[in-house]
Coordinates of C-alpha atoms and ligand atoms in Angstrom, one line a residue:
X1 CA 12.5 54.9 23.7
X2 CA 13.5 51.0 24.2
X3 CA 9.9 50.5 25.7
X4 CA 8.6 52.4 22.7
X5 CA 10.2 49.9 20.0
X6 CA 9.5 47.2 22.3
X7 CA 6.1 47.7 21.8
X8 CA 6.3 48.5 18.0
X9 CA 7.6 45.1 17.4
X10 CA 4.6 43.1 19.9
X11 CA 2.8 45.1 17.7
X12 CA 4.4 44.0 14.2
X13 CA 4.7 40.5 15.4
X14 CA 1.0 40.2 16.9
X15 CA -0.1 41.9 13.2
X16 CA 2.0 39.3 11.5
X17 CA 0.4 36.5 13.6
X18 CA -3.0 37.8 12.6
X19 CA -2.3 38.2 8.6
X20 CA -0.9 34.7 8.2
X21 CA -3.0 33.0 6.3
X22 CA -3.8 28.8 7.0
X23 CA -2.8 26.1 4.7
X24 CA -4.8 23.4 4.1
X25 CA -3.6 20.2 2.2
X26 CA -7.0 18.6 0.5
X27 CA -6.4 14.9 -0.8
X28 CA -9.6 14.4 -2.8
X29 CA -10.3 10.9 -4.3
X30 CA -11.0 12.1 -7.9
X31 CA -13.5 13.7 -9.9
X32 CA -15.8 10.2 -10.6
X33 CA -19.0 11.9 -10.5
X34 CA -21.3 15.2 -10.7
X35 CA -21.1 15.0 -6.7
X36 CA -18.2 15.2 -6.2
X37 CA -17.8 17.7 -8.6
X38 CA -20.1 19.8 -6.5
X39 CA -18.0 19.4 -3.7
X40 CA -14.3 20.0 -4.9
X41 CA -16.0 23.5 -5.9
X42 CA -17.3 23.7 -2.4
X43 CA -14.0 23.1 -0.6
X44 CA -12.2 25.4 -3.2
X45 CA -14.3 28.4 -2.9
X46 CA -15.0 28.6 0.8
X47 CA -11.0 28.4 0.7
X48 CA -10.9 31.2 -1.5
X49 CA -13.2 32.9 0.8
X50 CA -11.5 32.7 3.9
X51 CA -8.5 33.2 1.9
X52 CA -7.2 30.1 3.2
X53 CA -4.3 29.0 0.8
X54 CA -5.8 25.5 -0.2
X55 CA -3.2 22.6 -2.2
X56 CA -5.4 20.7 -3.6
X57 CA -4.6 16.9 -4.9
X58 CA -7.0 15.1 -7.1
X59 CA -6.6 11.3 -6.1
X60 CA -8.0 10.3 -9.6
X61 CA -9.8 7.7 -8.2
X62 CA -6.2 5.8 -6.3
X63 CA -5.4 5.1 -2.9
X64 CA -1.6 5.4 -3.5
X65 CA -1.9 9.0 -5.4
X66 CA -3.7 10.0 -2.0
X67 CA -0.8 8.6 -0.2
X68 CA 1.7 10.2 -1.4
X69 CA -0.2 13.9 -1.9
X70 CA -0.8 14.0 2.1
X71 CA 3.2 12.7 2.8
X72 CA 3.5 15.7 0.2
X73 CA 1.9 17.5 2.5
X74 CA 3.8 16.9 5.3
X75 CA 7.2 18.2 3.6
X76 CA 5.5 21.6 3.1
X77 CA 4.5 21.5 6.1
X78 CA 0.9 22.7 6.2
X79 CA -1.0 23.9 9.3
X80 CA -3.5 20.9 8.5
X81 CA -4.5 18.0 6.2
X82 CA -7.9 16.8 5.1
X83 CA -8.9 13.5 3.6
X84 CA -11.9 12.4 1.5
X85 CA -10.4 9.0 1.8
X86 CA -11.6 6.6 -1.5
X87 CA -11.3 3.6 0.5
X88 CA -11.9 2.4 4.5
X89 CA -8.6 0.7 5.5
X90 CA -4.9 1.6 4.6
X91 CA -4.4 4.3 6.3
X92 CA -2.3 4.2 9.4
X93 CA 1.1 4.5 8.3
X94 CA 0.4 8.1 6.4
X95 CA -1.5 9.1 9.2
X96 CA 0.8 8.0 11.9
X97 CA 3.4 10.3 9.4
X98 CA 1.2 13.1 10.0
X99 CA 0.8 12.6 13.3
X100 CA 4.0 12.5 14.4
X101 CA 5.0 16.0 12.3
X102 CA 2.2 17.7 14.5
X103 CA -0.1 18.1 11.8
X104 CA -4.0 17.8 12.4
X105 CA -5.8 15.5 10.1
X106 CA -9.7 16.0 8.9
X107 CA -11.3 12.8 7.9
X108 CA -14.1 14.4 4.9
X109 CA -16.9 12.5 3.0
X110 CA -15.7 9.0 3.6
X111 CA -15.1 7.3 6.9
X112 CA -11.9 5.0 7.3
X113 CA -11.1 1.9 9.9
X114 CA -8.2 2.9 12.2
X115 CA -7.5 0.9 15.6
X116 CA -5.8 4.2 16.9
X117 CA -8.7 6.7 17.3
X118 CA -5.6 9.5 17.6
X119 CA -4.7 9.5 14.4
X120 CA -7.2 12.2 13.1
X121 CA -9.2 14.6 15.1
X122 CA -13.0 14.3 13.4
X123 CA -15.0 13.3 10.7
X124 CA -17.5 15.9 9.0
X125 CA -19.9 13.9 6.2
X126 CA -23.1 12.1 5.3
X127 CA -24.5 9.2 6.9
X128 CA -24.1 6.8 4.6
X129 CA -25.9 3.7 6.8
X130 CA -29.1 6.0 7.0
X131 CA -28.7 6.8 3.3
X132 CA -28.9 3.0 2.5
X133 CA -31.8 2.6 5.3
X134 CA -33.8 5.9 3.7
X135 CA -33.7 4.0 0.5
X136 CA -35.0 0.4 1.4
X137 CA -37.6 2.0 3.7
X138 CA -39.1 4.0 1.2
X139 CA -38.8 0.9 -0.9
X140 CA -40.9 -0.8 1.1
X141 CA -43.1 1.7 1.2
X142 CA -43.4 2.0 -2.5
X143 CA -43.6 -1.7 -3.4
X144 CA -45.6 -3.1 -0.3
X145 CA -42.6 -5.8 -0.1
X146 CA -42.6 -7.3 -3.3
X147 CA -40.1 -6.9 -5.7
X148 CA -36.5 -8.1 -7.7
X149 CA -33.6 -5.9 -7.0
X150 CA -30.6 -5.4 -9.2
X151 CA -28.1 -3.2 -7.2
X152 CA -25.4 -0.9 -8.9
X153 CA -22.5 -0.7 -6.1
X154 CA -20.3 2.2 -6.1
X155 CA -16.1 1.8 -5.4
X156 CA -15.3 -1.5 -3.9
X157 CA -13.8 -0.9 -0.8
X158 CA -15.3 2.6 -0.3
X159 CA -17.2 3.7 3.0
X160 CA -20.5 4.9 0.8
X161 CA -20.8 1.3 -1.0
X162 CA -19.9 -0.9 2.0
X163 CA -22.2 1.1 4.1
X164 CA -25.0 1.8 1.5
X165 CA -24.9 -2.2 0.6
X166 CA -25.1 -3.4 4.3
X167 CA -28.0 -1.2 5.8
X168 CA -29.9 -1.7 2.2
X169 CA -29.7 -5.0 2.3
X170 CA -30.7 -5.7 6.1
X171 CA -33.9 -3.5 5.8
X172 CA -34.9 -5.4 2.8
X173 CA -33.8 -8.9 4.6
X174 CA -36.6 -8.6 7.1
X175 CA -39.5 -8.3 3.8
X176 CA -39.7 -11.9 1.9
X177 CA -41.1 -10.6 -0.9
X178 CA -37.5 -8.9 -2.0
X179 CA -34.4 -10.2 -3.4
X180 CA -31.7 -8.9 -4.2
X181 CA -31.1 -10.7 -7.9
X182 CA -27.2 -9.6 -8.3
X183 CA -24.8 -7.0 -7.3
X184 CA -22.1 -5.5 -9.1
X185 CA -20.0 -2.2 -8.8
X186 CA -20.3 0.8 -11.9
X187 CA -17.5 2.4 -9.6
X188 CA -19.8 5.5 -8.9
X189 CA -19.3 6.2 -12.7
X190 CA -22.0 7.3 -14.9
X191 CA -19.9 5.2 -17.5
X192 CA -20.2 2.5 -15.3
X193 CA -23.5 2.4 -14.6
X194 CA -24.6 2.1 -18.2
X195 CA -21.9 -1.0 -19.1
X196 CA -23.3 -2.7 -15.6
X197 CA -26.5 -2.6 -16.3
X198 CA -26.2 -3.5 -20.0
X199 CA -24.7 -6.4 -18.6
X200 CA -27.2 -7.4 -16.6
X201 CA -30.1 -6.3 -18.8
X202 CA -28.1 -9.8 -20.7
X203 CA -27.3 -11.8 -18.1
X204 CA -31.5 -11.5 -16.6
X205 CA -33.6 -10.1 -19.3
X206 CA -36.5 -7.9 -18.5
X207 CA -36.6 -10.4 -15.1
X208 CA -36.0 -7.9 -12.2
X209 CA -38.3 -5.4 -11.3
X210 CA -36.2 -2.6 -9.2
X211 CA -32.9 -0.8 -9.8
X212 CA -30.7 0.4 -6.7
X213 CA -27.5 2.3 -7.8
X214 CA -25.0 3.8 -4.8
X215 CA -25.1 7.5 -6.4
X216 CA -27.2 9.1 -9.4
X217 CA -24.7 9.5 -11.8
X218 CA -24.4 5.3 -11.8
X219 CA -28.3 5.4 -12.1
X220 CA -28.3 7.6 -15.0
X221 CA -25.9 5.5 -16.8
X222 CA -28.8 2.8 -16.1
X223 CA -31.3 5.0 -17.2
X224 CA -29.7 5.2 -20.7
X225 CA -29.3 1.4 -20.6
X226 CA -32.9 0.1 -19.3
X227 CA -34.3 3.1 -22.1
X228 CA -32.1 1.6 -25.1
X229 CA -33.6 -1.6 -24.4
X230 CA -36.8 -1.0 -24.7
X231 CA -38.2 -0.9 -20.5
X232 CA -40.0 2.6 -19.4
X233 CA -38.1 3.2 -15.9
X234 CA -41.1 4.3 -13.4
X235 CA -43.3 1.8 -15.3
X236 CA -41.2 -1.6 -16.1
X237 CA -38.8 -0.4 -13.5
X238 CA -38.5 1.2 -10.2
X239 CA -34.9 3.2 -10.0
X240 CA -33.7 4.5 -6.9
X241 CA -30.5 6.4 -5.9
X242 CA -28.2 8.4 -3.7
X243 CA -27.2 11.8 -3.8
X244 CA -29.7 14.2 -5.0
X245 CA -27.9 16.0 -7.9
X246 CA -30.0 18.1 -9.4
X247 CA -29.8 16.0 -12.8
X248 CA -31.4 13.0 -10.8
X249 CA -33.7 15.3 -9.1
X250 CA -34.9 16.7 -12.5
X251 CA -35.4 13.0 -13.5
X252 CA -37.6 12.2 -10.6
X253 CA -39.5 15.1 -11.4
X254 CA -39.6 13.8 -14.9
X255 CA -40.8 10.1 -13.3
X256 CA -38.0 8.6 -14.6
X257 CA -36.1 8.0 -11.0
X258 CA -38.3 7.4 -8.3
X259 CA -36.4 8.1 -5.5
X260 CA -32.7 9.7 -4.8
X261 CA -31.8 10.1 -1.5
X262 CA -29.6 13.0 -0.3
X263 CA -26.2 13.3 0.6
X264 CA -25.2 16.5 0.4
X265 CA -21.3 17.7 -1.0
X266 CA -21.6 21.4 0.1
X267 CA -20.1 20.9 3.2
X268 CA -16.7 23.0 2.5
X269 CA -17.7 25.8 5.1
X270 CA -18.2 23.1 8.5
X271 CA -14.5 21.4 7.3
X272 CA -12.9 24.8 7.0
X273 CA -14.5 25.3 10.9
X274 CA -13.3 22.2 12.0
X275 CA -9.9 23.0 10.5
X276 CA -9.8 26.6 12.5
X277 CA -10.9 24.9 15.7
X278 CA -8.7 21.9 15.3
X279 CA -5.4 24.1 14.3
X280 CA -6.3 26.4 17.9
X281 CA -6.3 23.3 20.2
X282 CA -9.8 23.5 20.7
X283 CA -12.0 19.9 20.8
X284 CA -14.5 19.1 18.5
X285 CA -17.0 16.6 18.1
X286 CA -15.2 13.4 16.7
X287 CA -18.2 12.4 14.1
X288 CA -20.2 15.2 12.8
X289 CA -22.9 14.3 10.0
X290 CA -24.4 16.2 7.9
X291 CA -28.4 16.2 7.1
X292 CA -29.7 14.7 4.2
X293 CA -33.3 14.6 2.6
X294 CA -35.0 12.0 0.2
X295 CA -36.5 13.1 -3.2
X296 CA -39.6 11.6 -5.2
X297 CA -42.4 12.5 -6.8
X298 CA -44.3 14.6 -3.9
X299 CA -41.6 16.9 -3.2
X300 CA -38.7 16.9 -6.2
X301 CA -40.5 19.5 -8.8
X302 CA -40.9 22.1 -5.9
X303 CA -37.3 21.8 -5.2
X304 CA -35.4 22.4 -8.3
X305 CA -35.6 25.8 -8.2
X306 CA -33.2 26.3 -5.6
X307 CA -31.2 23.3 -6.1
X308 CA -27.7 24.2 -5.8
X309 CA -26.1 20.9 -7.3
Ligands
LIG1 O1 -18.5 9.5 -1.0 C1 -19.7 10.1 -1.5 C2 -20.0 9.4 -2.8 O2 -18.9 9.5 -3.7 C3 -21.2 10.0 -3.6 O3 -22.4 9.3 -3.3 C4 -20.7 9.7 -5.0 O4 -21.5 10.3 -6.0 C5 -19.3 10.0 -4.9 O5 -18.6 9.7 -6.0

């Protein structure tokens, strides 16, 4: 009889063990643009689908909100923590917090600068170097070399604009015939975009011959600009972008942007992977990017159909 109810509770307990659902606390940086948009829905519904019970904190667009949602984390104890972090550096005492309460920590999206590789267990994003490389190349490509730049920067401080700016600007370093004119950040808003390129439209006239903004919704904001003042973008002006929204790809199809370069948000289903492998002791690959595609005129029309975002 003992051995009997001995092995009704393994049972129960195993059962319970099996049922219990992972928490996941998500510190997202905000809701800035339509990408990331795309991929708050993408970490919310793959939750949903693994019935992972997801508290989710929306950054809106501030380090210290980010802060103080993952040490909120921490209290409620969680089984693990991801972080789409808005900037690169600031963030070894939070992690060291989480570290030191057991709890595994997903770096998402954005990469940060630790000097204690410990501190989280991977990365899982785009490639933001390559993106900024994809673009100049294809630049290159487009213009034979010759050209005036005005660059729309995303979030100062942020992986994607320090990472975009750099590999953009060394590709296009080794061709003469373009300069970068000026550089200013729209903060990866499609607000931003416009009032940055209305103030530039001022500051150099119709005297630049290329756009490059950090994500498309900055570069529709630019779009509106460089159209209200009287330039045909894809004639007057060459506009090129990152990210791939559907919106932009629609407006390469339309010739208005000429190139966007991908960097895709639907990655929700490979962090919810890590997380399981990550919460079972298991060792993953530290930095796991994602693919990404580039969009013009030969190939954006035949993909709208099935663009998810
Ligand atoms: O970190 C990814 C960048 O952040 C995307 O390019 C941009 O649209 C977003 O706001």
């Amino acid at each position: 009889m003992r051995s009997l109810v001995t092995l009704l509770l393994v049972l129960a307990a195993a059962g319970a063990l099996v049922a219990k659902p992972l928490t996941v606390g998500f510190a997202q940086t905000g809701a800035e643009s339509a990408w990331r948009t795309a991929n708050t829905t993408s970490m919310k519904a793959e939750a949903e689908r693994r019935g992972i019970v997801l508290k989710f904190a929306d950054g809106q667009g501030r380090q210290e909100n980010q802060i103080r949602a993952v040490h909120s984390f921490i209290a409620q104890g969680v089984d693990a923590i991801v972080i789409a972090p808005i900037v690169e550096t600031g963030w070894e005492p939070v992690l060291r917090a989480a570290k030191q309460a057991g709890i595994p920590v997903i770096i998402t999206d954005r990469t940060i600068k630790v000097s204690d590789d410990s501190l989280y267990a991977c990365f899982v994003g785009s490639d933001f170097l390559q993106e900024g490389r994809m673009a100049a190349e294809w630049l290159v490509r487009r213009t034979g070399g010759k050209g005036r730049i005005l660059e729309l920067q995303g979030t100062p401080g942020s992986a994607p604009a320090n990472d975009r700016r750099k590999a953009f600007a060394e590709v296009i370093a080794q061709h003469p015939g373009l300069t970068i004119l000026d550089s200013q950040s729209g903060d990866f808003r499609r607000s931003g975009g416009k009032e940055v390129m209305e103030a530039l439209l001022k500051k150099h006239g119709h005297n630049f011959d290329i756009v490059y903004a950090h994500n498309d919704d900055m570069a529709l904001g630019a779009l509106q600009a460089i159209e209200e003042a009287g330039l045909k973008p894809g004639k007057d002006v060459i506009v090129l972008s990152i990210d791939a929204i559907r919106e932009a790809i629609q407006a390469v199809a339309d010739g208005r942007i000429s190139c966007t370069v991908e960097c895709n948000p639907l990655f929700g289903p490979k962090v919810y992977d890590l997380v399981a492998k990550v919460v079972a002791g298991q060792k993953v690959a530290r930095m796991q990017y994602n693919r990404d595609e580039l969009f013009d005129s030969t190939n954006a029309a035949a993909v709208l159909p099935s663009r998810q975002y």
